């Protein structure tokens, strides 16, 4: 049995009065979950794909694991800290033996060795000491980081589902999170690959125009009107149809797989009527919105499909019933790009009706108005309409008997069924007589233009991958802002050979390098893409990367995934996002780093296979620019902070070994070692990673350029990592040596003359450390809620209360009472309080000073937005990425900018060669 459900091949043998009847089984016979038995009393069925051939079993190992860039950075940082751990352990072990080379330290009078110690293996003792130091310093590896990150991802994912701005009221659908592992990846997207139909458009088809026998018609008030006819003439137009028009709409109303529910009336009794006398109560159900729109349009024109009963199809032509016997259905497939039906009329004629893409129909047509229809198809496509060509063919009885036998043999074959069917379909669908073409409009979704524009300003390149015709795709790209009028459109289409494709790519590459001032858009068709991916991947990707927008048309689903993968594995390793609404987008969605499904009208395959699901394309801007920005900032700070606080934690332990002859004496009590990451410092960073909003969400949404500040994993690069690491080492040195200078010279800090001991020294270091790392988190927090206040000051209060409680009681189950009354004794010293305040302030002042200097001298766009959230700025990137008319409108709306400010902006923009043309554009816009 074929493992791919879309390529299922089988046959079933039925017994009818001791006669075997063989029927073919294919993908069209498969009933999926949720299917209901309708329009028939019984069926013959067979169970397939069970046990280990079930979908879950077959696909268990096929799906690749997606890992975010933050997770990869975490693993890299972990390796660095593992090296630091090994270095500290090895250094401590070596220094221990170097120190013990002197006899007085090797065997002091108060710690004499036993005979067993003297005779033990030095190698084993060295390994034992090395392992002991590893255990002593192992807290530098933040194991709790992974637990906290998983909690943050899981809890943080709820904010997407709860966001009312991502809720679509008309369909009552909210955003859906299928995986929480990629939240922060939403803030790192560099390329967006989007489908067109159902993603950028509504997937609500409306019949607009058609071409019949070389004459172009349009629908006005439910009537078919030739082009150029005035409205006055339309009101008095006749409802009759010519023979060509009638045959055309017969083909449209018969060549489909539309169903009519039996619950709906199929007569004109008590129904609203059109001018042609037909009822409006018929409700059609179709797997494709194109088919439904065409059948409904045919009904409005007077040729109505009124249902089917078994093999009989009924149509009413201006109220007159005609019946056709359905003999065969030649299903649509993406290779043929057409579907056909063979019917038998009441007069006994066998007729083939076929419809499909013009590239699949016109080459097989031998008669009809081919040239004029091709011209009309191109005109429809330039208007952004989806086009289909319609043709027919009559068979003689001998021809039909021959093709009927061929179809039966091919459909019942168990081997190479697809190839044999393709050959038979090709034999049947030739020598066609062209009837005409249809033009169906698919409206753009709301705010698609603004969304694409915002993504472009955020530094994200948008690629549209569609199966539509070249002209249709370009028209829609222009209308949705993917291409704008000032962009130079380059084309890589209709390439016939590898050599021709390579030469065209080289010409495009030279042109892009020579003319790098203006923006370029690239259009590629499926055939040329296949040639480009065959041996010229690098050259093709160089051309694409130098273009501001790329449109790939006439693409198969597998080609979409190949394009995404080609960009994903390029040397720059950009983060990719794919968004689509149908089953043909699943491979692209699964291939990209982040896959987003649109809850549209093409089923739920894309949604089920995606990482996130939204109801409309316009929600993508907030999902990336706001949620993605927040998620990345939060988790990046979480990761860096965890490494920082663990460096602060363990470095004093390492330094302490220099004072205790590397005897592996711990500086902190074991309870403090255990609770440091669990209780004392965990909640503030967790709450920060859930609620932090360093910039108001409205500012992030209205200023897409802020997204650039976090692109390319900016906050988890080596510079920020080294800054946080050295900051941790610096603070640790202040903790340790500040405490040492206070207590290291046997100075009495108590009123009774007593001196502090080893555990008091460690507790002092630990207290300063807890206060410093908690206050450091407070400095990083920009958005304070009552929860942040509660966990920040509550963590400090909890530490003091716990330490007083832990050190104020003799615990009978503990072997030693080292910490008894230590914390109370420490807090009874005014000098200790003064030292705690001084060391904490010294640590934080360095960080505050650095932040102040950098904000004043080298502020980022995000920091400017924090300081001036309501200021309107006009950047050269913003204007350069606008169409001319939109740039003019934008300039006229900005009243806050005075003329001299704009002149300054022009001067700065024109300082570079690439900006001079933009400056001239600004000047022209302002003048007009």
JSON list of N, CA and C in Angstrom, two decimals, residues 776-836:
[
{"chain": "A", "resi": 776, "resn": "UNK", "atom": "N", "xyz": [19.87, 44.45, 40.85]},
{"chain": "A", "resi": 776, "resn": "UNK", "atom": "CA", "xyz": [20.24, 44.51, 39.44]},
{"chain": "A", "resi": 776, "resn": "UNK", "atom": "C", "xyz": [19.04, 44.19, 38.56]},
{"chain": "A", "resi": 777, "resn": "UNK", "atom": "N", "xyz": [18.25, 43.20, 38.98]},
{"chain": "A", "resi": 777, "resn": "UNK", "atom": "CA", "xyz": [17.03, 42.87, 38.23]},
{"chain": "A", "resi": 777, "resn": "UNK", "atom": "C", "xyz": [16.05, 44.02, 38.29]},
{"chain": "A", "resi": 778, "resn": "UNK", "atom": "N", "xyz": [15.99, 44.71, 39.43]},
{"chain": "A", "resi": 778, "resn": "UNK", "atom": "CA", "xyz": [15.11, 45.87, 39.55]},
{"chain": "A", "resi": 778, "resn": "UNK", "atom": "C", "xyz": [15.53, 46.99, 38.60]},
{"chain": "A", "resi": 779, "resn": "UNK", "atom": "N", "xyz": [16.84, 47.17, 38.41]},
{"chain": "A", "resi": 779, "resn": "UNK", "atom": "CA", "xyz": [17.32, 48.18, 37.47]},
{"chain": "A", "resi": 779, "resn": "UNK", "atom": "C", "xyz": [16.97, 47.84, 36.04]},
{"chain": "A", "resi": 780, "resn": "UNK", "atom": "N", "xyz": [16.94, 46.57, 35.72]},
{"chain": "A", "resi": 780, "resn": "UNK", "atom": "CA", "xyz": [16.61, 46.15, 34.35]},
{"chain": "A", "resi": 780, "resn": "UNK", "atom": "C", "xyz": [15.12, 46.27, 34.06]},
{"chain": "A", "resi": 781, "resn": "UNK", "atom": "N", "xyz": [14.29, 46.28, 35.09]},
{"chain": "A", "resi": 781, "resn": "UNK", "atom": "CA", "xyz": [12.85, 46.30, 34.91]},
{"chain": "A", "resi": 781, "resn": "UNK", "atom": "C", "xyz": [12.37, 47.71, 34.53]},
{"chain": "A", "resi": 782, "resn": "UNK", "atom": "N", "xyz": [11.67, 47.80, 33.40]},
{"chain": "A", "resi": 782, "resn": "UNK", "atom": "CA", "xyz": [11.11, 49.08, 32.94]},
{"chain": "A", "resi": 782, "resn": "UNK", "atom": "C", "xyz": [9.62, 49.18, 33.25]},
{"chain": "A", "resi": 783, "resn": "UNK", "atom": "N", "xyz": [8.95, 48.05, 33.30]},
{"chain": "A", "resi": 783, "resn": "UNK", "atom": "CA", "xyz": [7.50, 48.03, 33.46]},
{"chain": "A", "resi": 783, "resn": "UNK", "atom": "C", "xyz": [7.18, 47.38, 34.80]},
{"chain": "A", "resi": 784, "resn": "UNK", "atom": "N", "xyz": [6.79, 48.21, 35.76]},
{"chain": "A", "resi": 784, "resn": "UNK", "atom": "CA", "xyz": [6.54, 47.72, 37.11]},
{"chain": "A", "resi": 784, "resn": "UNK", "atom": "C", "xyz": [5.05, 47.46, 37.32]},
{"chain": "A", "resi": 785, "resn": "UNK", "atom": "N", "xyz": [4.75, 46.26, 37.79]},
{"chain": "A", "resi": 785, "resn": "UNK", "atom": "CA", "xyz": [3.40, 45.91, 38.21]},
{"chain": "A", "resi": 785, "resn": "UNK", "atom": "C", "xyz": [3.46, 45.54, 39.69]},
{"chain": "A", "resi": 786, "resn": "UNK", "atom": "N", "xyz": [2.29, 45.34, 40.27]},
{"chain": "A", "resi": 786, "resn": "UNK", "atom": "CA", "xyz": [2.29, 44.97, 41.70]},
{"chain": "A", "resi": 786, "resn": "UNK", "atom": "C", "xyz": [2.97, 43.60, 41.88]},
{"chain": "A", "resi": 787, "resn": "UNK", "atom": "N", "xyz": [2.92, 42.77, 40.85]},
{"chain": "A", "resi": 787, "resn": "UNK", "atom": "CA", "xyz": [3.58, 41.46, 40.96]},
{"chain": "A", "resi": 787, "resn": "UNK", "atom": "C", "xyz": [5.09, 41.63, 41.01]},
{"chain": "A", "resi": 788, "resn": "UNK", "atom": "N", "xyz": [5.62, 42.54, 40.17]},
{"chain": "A", "resi": 788, "resn": "UNK", "atom": "CA", "xyz": [7.07, 42.78, 40.19]},
{"chain": "A", "resi": 788, "resn": "UNK", "atom": "C", "xyz": [7.51, 43.32, 41.55]},
{"chain": "A", "resi": 789, "resn": "UNK", "atom": "N", "xyz": [6.76, 44.26, 42.07]},
{"chain": "A", "resi": 789, "resn": "UNK", "atom": "CA", "xyz": [7.09, 44.79, 43.39]},
{"chain": "A", "resi": 789, "resn": "UNK", "atom": "C", "xyz": [7.03, 43.69, 44.45]},
{"chain": "A", "resi": 790, "resn": "UNK", "atom": "N", "xyz": [6.01, 42.88, 44.38]},
{"chain": "A", "resi": 790, "resn": "UNK", "atom": "CA", "xyz": [5.84, 41.83, 45.38]},
{"chain": "A", "resi": 790, "resn": "UNK", "atom": "C", "xyz": [7.01, 40.84, 45.36]},
{"chain": "A", "resi": 791, "resn": "UNK", "atom": "N", "xyz": [7.39, 40.36, 44.17]},
{"chain": "A", "resi": 791, "resn": "UNK", "atom": "CA", "xyz": [8.43, 39.33, 44.13]},
{"chain": "A", "resi": 791, "resn": "UNK", "atom": "C", "xyz": [9.82, 39.93, 44.35]},
{"chain": "A", "resi": 792, "resn": "UNK", "atom": "N", "xyz": [10.05, 41.19, 43.95]},
{"chain": "A", "resi": 792, "resn": "UNK", "atom": "CA", "xyz": [11.37, 41.80, 44.13]},
{"chain": "A", "resi": 792, "resn": "UNK", "atom": "C", "xyz": [11.65, 42.07, 45.60]},
{"chain": "A", "resi": 793, "resn": "UNK", "atom": "N", "xyz": [10.78, 42.87, 46.21]},
{"chain": "A", "resi": 793, "resn": "UNK", "atom": "CA", "xyz": [11.02, 43.19, 47.62]},
{"chain": "A", "resi": 793, "resn": "UNK", "atom": "C", "xyz": [10.65, 42.01, 48.51]},
{"chain": "A", "resi": 794, "resn": "UNK", "atom": "N", "xyz": [9.74, 41.17, 48.05]},
{"chain": "A", "resi": 794, "resn": "UNK", "atom": "CA", "xyz": [9.40, 39.98, 48.81]},
{"chain": "A", "resi": 794, "resn": "UNK", "atom": "C", "xyz": [10.54, 38.98, 48.87]},
{"chain": "A", "resi": 795, "resn": "UNK", "atom": "N", "xyz": [11.33, 38.87, 47.77]},
{"chain": "A", "resi": 795, "resn": "UNK", "atom": "CA", "xyz": [12.48, 37.95, 47.77]},
{"chain": "A", "resi": 795, "resn": "UNK", "atom": "C", "xyz": [13.52, 38.39, 48.79]},
{"chain": "A", "resi": 796, "resn": "UNK", "atom": "N", "xyz": [13.76, 39.70, 48.85]},
{"chain": "A", "resi": 796, "resn": "UNK", "atom": "CA", "xyz": [14.72, 40.21, 49.83]},
{"chain": "A", "resi": 796, "resn": "UNK", "atom": "C", "xyz": [14.21, 39.98, 51.25]},
{"chain": "A", "resi": 797, "resn": "UNK", "atom": "N", "xyz": [12.94, 40.29, 51.45]},
{"chain": "A", "resi": 797, "resn": "UNK", "atom": "CA", "xyz": [12.36, 40.09, 52.79]},
{"chain": "A", "resi": 797, "resn": "UNK", "atom": "C", "xyz": [12.36, 38.61, 53.16]},
{"chain": "A", "resi": 798, "resn": "UNK", "atom": "N", "xyz": [12.06, 37.76, 52.20]},
{"chain": "A", "resi": 798, "resn": "UNK", "atom": "CA", "xyz": [12.06, 36.33, 52.48]},
{"chain": "A", "resi": 798, "resn": "UNK", "atom": "C", "xyz": [13.44, 35.83, 52.87]},
{"chain": "A", "resi": 799, "resn": "UNK", "atom": "N", "xyz": [14.48, 36.37, 52.21]},
{"chain": "A", "resi": 799, "resn": "UNK", "atom": "CA", "xyz": [15.84, 35.95, 52.56]},
{"chain": "A", "resi": 799, "resn": "UNK", "atom": "C", "xyz": [16.17, 36.31, 54.01]},
{"chain": "A", "resi": 800, "resn": "UNK", "atom": "N", "xyz": [15.84, 37.52, 54.41]},
{"chain": "A", "resi": 800, "resn": "UNK", "atom": "CA", "xyz": [16.16, 37.94, 55.78]},
{"chain": "A", "resi": 800, "resn": "UNK", "atom": "C", "xyz": [15.33, 37.14, 56.79]},
{"chain": "A", "resi": 801, "resn": "UNK", "atom": "N", "xyz": [14.05, 36.97, 56.51]},
{"chain": "A", "resi": 801, "resn": "UNK", "atom": "CA", "xyz": [13.20, 36.22, 57.45]},
{"chain": "A", "resi": 801, "resn": "UNK", "atom": "C", "xyz": [13.65, 34.77, 57.56]},
{"chain": "A", "resi": 802, "resn": "UNK", "atom": "N", "xyz": [13.94, 34.16, 56.41]},
{"chain": "A", "resi": 802, "resn": "UNK", "atom": "CA", "xyz": [14.38, 32.77, 56.43]},
{"chain": "A", "resi": 802, "resn": "UNK", "atom": "C", "xyz": [15.71, 32.62, 57.18]},
{"chain": "A", "resi": 803, "resn": "UNK", "atom": "N", "xyz": [16.64, 33.54, 56.93]},
{"chain": "A", "resi": 803, "resn": "UNK", "atom": "CA", "xyz": [17.95, 33.43, 57.59]},
{"chain": "A", "resi": 803, "resn": "UNK", "atom": "C", "xyz": [17.82, 33.59, 59.10]},
{"chain": "A", "resi": 804, "resn": "UNK", "atom": "N", "xyz": [16.96, 34.53, 59.54]},
{"chain": "A", "resi": 804, "resn": "UNK", "atom": "CA", "xyz": [16.73, 34.68, 60.98]},
{"chain": "A", "resi": 804, "resn": "UNK", "atom": "C", "xyz": [16.10, 33.43, 61.57]},
{"chain": "A", "resi": 805, "resn": "UNK", "atom": "N", "xyz": [15.16, 32.87, 60.87]},
{"chain": "A", "resi": 805, "resn": "UNK", "atom": "CA", "xyz": [14.49, 31.66, 61.34]},
{"chain": "A", "resi": 805, "resn": "UNK", "atom": "C", "xyz": [15.44, 30.46, 61.33]},
{"chain": "A", "resi": 806, "resn": "UNK", "atom": "N", "xyz": [16.19, 30.31, 60.23]},
{"chain": "A", "resi": 806, "resn": "UNK", "atom": "CA", "xyz": [17.10, 29.17, 60.08]},
{"chain": "A", "resi": 806, "resn": "UNK", "atom": "C", "xyz": [18.24, 29.22, 61.10]},
{"chain": "A", "resi": 807, "resn": "UNK", "atom": "N", "xyz": [18.75, 30.44, 61.35]},
{"chain": "A", "resi": 807, "resn": "UNK", "atom": "CA", "xyz": [19.86, 30.57, 62.29]},
{"chain": "A", "resi": 807, "resn": "UNK", "atom": "C", "xyz": [19.44, 30.78, 63.73]},
{"chain": "A", "resi": 808, "resn": "UNK", "atom": "N", "xyz": [18.15, 30.89, 63.98]},
{"chain": "A", "resi": 808, "resn": "UNK", "atom": "CA", "xyz": [17.71, 31.16, 65.34]},
{"chain": "A", "resi": 808, "resn": "UNK", "atom": "C", "xyz": [17.22, 29.93, 66.07]},
{"chain": "A", "resi": 809, "resn": "UNK", "atom": "N", "xyz": [17.24, 28.78, 65.42]},
{"chain": "A", "resi": 809, "resn": "UNK", "atom": "CA", "xyz": [16.73, 27.55, 66.02]},
{"chain": "A", "resi": 809, "resn": "UNK", "atom": "C", "xyz": [17.79, 26.46, 65.90]},
{"chain": "A", "resi": 810, "resn": "UNK", "atom": "N", "xyz": [17.90, 25.65, 66.92]},
{"chain": "A", "resi": 810, "resn": "UNK", "atom": "CA", "xyz": [18.78, 24.46, 66.85]},
{"chain": "A", "resi": 810, "resn": "UNK", "atom": "C", "xyz": [17.97, 23.34, 66.22]},
{"chain": "A", "resi": 811, "resn": "UNK", "atom": "N", "xyz": [18.40, 22.91, 65.04]},
{"chain": "A", "resi": 811, "resn": "UNK", "atom": "CA", "xyz": [17.67, 21.89, 64.28]},
{"chain": "A", "resi": 811, "resn": "UNK", "atom": "C", "xyz": [18.20, 20.51, 64.68]},
{"chain": "A", "resi": 812, "resn": "UNK", "atom": "N", "xyz": [17.37, 19.69, 65.29]},
{"chain": "A", "resi": 812, "resn": "UNK", "atom": "CA", "xyz": [17.87, 18.41, 65.82]},
{"chain": "A", "resi": 812, "resn": "UNK", "atom": "C", "xyz": [18.28, 17.41, 64.74]},
{"chain": "A", "resi": 813, "resn": "UNK", "atom": "N", "xyz": [17.75, 17.52, 63.53]},
{"chain": "A", "resi": 813, "resn": "UNK", "atom": "CA", "xyz": [18.08, 16.54, 62.49]},
{"chain": "A", "resi": 813, "resn": "UNK", "atom": "C", "xyz": [19.35, 16.92, 61.72]},
{"chain": "A", "resi": 814, "resn": "UNK", "atom": "N", "xyz": [19.95, 18.09, 62.00]},
{"chain": "A", "resi": 814, "resn": "UNK", "atom": "CA", "xyz": [21.21, 18.46, 61.37]},
{"chain": "A", "resi": 814, "resn": "UNK", "atom": "C", "xyz": [22.39, 17.97, 62.18]},
{"chain": "A", "resi": 815, "resn": "UNK", "atom": "N", "xyz": [23.44, 17.50, 61.49]},
{"chain": "A", "resi": 815, "resn": "UNK", "atom": "CA", "xyz": [24.61, 16.98, 62.17]},
{"chain": "A", "resi": 815, "resn": "UNK", "atom": "C", "xyz": [25.39, 18.10, 62.86]},
{"chain": "A", "resi": 816, "resn": "UNK", "atom": "N", "xyz": [25.42, 19.25, 62.24]},
{"chain": "A", "resi": 816, "resn": "UNK", "atom": "CA", "xyz": [26.14, 20.39, 62.82]},
{"chain": "A", "resi": 816, "resn": "UNK", "atom": "C", "xyz": [25.19, 21.57, 62.91]},
{"chain": "A", "resi": 817, "resn": "UNK", "atom": "N", "xyz": [25.55, 22.50, 63.80]},
{"chain": "A", "resi": 817, "resn": "UNK", "atom": "CA", "xyz": [24.75, 23.72, 63.98]},
{"chain": "A", "resi": 817, "resn": "UNK", "atom": "C", "xyz": [25.63, 24.92, 63.66]},
{"chain": "A", "resi": 818, "resn": "UNK", "atom": "N", "xyz": [26.28, 24.86, 62.47]},
{"chain": "A", "resi": 818, "resn": "UNK", "atom": "CA", "xyz": [27.24, 25.91, 62.10]},
{"chain": "A", "resi": 818, "resn": "UNK", "atom": "C", "xyz": [26.60, 27.28, 61.99]},
{"chain": "A", "resi": 819, "resn": "UNK", "atom": "N", "xyz": [25.34, 27.34, 61.54]},
{"chain": "A", "resi": 819, "resn": "UNK", "atom": "CA", "xyz": [24.71, 28.62, 61.27]},
{"chain": "A", "resi": 819, "resn": "UNK", "atom": "C", "xyz": [23.89, 29.14, 62.46]},
{"chain": "A", "resi": 820, "resn": "UNK", "atom": "N", "xyz": [23.95, 28.46, 63.59]},
{"chain": "A", "resi": 820, "resn": "UNK", "atom": "CA", "xyz": [23.15, 28.89, 64.72]},
{"chain": "A", "resi": 820, "resn": "UNK", "atom": "C", "xyz": [23.59, 30.28, 65.19]},
{"chain": "A", "resi": 821, "resn": "UNK", "atom": "N", "xyz": [22.68, 31.20, 65.20]},
{"chain": "A", "resi": 821, "resn": "UNK", "atom": "CA", "xyz": [22.85, 32.59, 65.68]},
{"chain": "A", "resi": 821, "resn": "UNK", "atom": "C", "xyz": [23.84, 33.40, 64.84]},
{"chain": "A", "resi": 822, "resn": "UNK", "atom": "N", "xyz": [24.29, 32.85, 63.70]},
{"chain": "A", "resi": 822, "resn": "UNK", "atom": "CA", "xyz": [25.27, 33.57, 62.86]},
{"chain": "A", "resi": 822, "resn": "UNK", "atom": "C", "xyz": [24.64, 34.82, 62.24]},
{"chain": "A", "resi": 823, "resn": "UNK", "atom": "N", "xyz": [23.45, 34.68, 61.64]},
{"chain": "A", "resi": 823, "resn": "UNK", "atom": "CA", "xyz": [22.84, 35.80, 60.94]},
{"chain": "A", "resi": 823, "resn": "UNK", "atom": "C", "xyz": [22.42, 36.89, 61.92]},
{"chain": "A", "resi": 824, "resn": "UNK", "atom": "N", "xyz": [21.92, 36.50, 63.06]},
{"chain": "A", "resi": 824, "resn": "UNK", "atom": "CA", "xyz": [21.55, 37.49, 64.08]},
{"chain": "A", "resi": 824, "resn": "UNK", "atom": "C", "xyz": [22.77, 38.27, 64.53]},
{"chain": "A", "resi": 825, "resn": "UNK", "atom": "N", "xyz": [23.88, 37.53, 64.74]},
{"chain": "A", "resi": 825, "resn": "UNK", "atom": "CA", "xyz": [25.12, 38.18, 65.17]},
{"chain": "A", "resi": 825, "resn": "UNK", "atom": "C", "xyz": [25.64, 39.14, 64.11]},
{"chain": "A", "resi": 826, "resn": "UNK", "atom": "N", "xyz": [25.50, 38.75, 62.83]},
{"chain": "A", "resi": 826, "resn": "UNK", "atom": "CA", "xyz": [25.95, 39.61, 61.74]},
{"chain": "A", "resi": 826, "resn": "UNK", "atom": "C", "xyz": [25.15, 40.91, 61.70]},
{"chain": "A", "resi": 827, "resn": "UNK", "atom": "N", "xyz": [23.82, 40.80, 61.83]},
{"chain": "A", "resi": 827, "resn": "UNK", "atom": "CA", "xyz": [22.98, 41.99, 61.74]},
{"chain": "A", "resi": 827, "resn": "UNK", "atom": "C", "xyz": [23.07, 42.86, 62.99]},
{"chain": "A", "resi": 828, "resn": "UNK", "atom": "N", "xyz": [23.66, 42.35, 64.05]},
{"chain": "A", "resi": 828, "resn": "UNK", "atom": "CA", "xyz": [23.81, 43.15, 65.26]},
{"chain": "A", "resi": 828, "resn": "UNK", "atom": "C", "xyz": [24.96, 44.13, 65.17]},
{"chain": "A", "resi": 829, "resn": "UNK", "atom": "N", "xyz": [25.76, 44.01, 64.10]},
{"chain": "A", "resi": 829, "resn": "UNK", "atom": "CA", "xyz": [26.91, 44.89, 63.91]},
{"chain": "A", "resi": 829, "resn": "UNK", "atom": "C", "xyz": [26.55, 46.03, 62.98]},
{"chain": "A", "resi": 830, "resn": "UNK", "atom": "N", "xyz": [26.72, 47.26, 63.43]},
{"chain": "A", "resi": 830, "resn": "UNK", "atom": "CA", "xyz": [26.48, 48.41, 62.57]},
{"chain": "A", "resi": 830, "resn": "UNK", "atom": "C", "xyz": [27.47, 48.47, 61.42]},
{"chain": "A", "resi": 831, "resn": "UNK", "atom": "N", "xyz": [28.71, 48.02, 61.66]},
{"chain": "A", "resi": 831, "resn": "UNK", "atom": "CA", "xyz": [29.71, 48.01, 60.59]},
{"chain": "A", "resi": 831, "resn": "UNK", "atom": "C", "xyz": [29.29, 47.08, 59.46]},
{"chain": "A", "resi": 832, "resn": "UNK", "atom": "N", "xyz": [28.69, 45.93, 59.82]},
{"chain": "A", "resi": 832, "resn": "UNK", "atom": "CA", "xyz": [28.25, 45.00, 58.79]},
{"chain": "A", "resi": 832, "resn": "UNK", "atom": "C", "xyz": [27.14, 45.63, 57.94]},
{"chain": "A", "resi": 833, "resn": "UNK", "atom": "N", "xyz": [26.19, 46.31, 58.59]},
{"chain": "A", "resi": 833, "resn": "UNK", "atom": "CA", "xyz": [25.14, 46.99, 57.84]},
{"chain": "A", "resi": 833, "resn": "UNK", "atom": "C", "xyz": [25.72, 48.04, 56.90]},
{"chain": "A", "resi": 834, "resn": "UNK", "atom": "N", "xyz": [26.66, 48.80, 57.41]},
{"chain": "A", "resi": 834, "resn": "UNK", "atom": "CA", "xyz": [27.29, 49.83, 56.58]},
{"chain": "A", "resi": 834, "resn": "UNK", "atom": "C", "xyz": [28.02, 49.19, 55.39]},
{"chain": "A", "resi": 835, "resn": "UNK", "atom": "N", "xyz": [28.72, 48.08, 55.64]},
{"chain": "A", "resi": 835, "resn": "UNK", "atom": "CA", "xyz": [29.44, 47.40, 54.56]},
{"chain": "A", "resi": 835, "resn": "UNK", "atom": "C", "xyz": [28.47, 46.86, 53.51]},
{"chain": "A", "resi": 836, "resn": "UNK", "atom": "N", "xyz": [27.34, 46.31, 53.97]},
{"chain": "A", "resi": 836, "resn": "UNK", "atom": "CA", "xyz": [26.36, 45.79, 53.02]},
{"chain": "A", "resi": 836, "resn": "UNK", "atom": "C", "xyz": [25.85, 46.89, 52.10]}
]
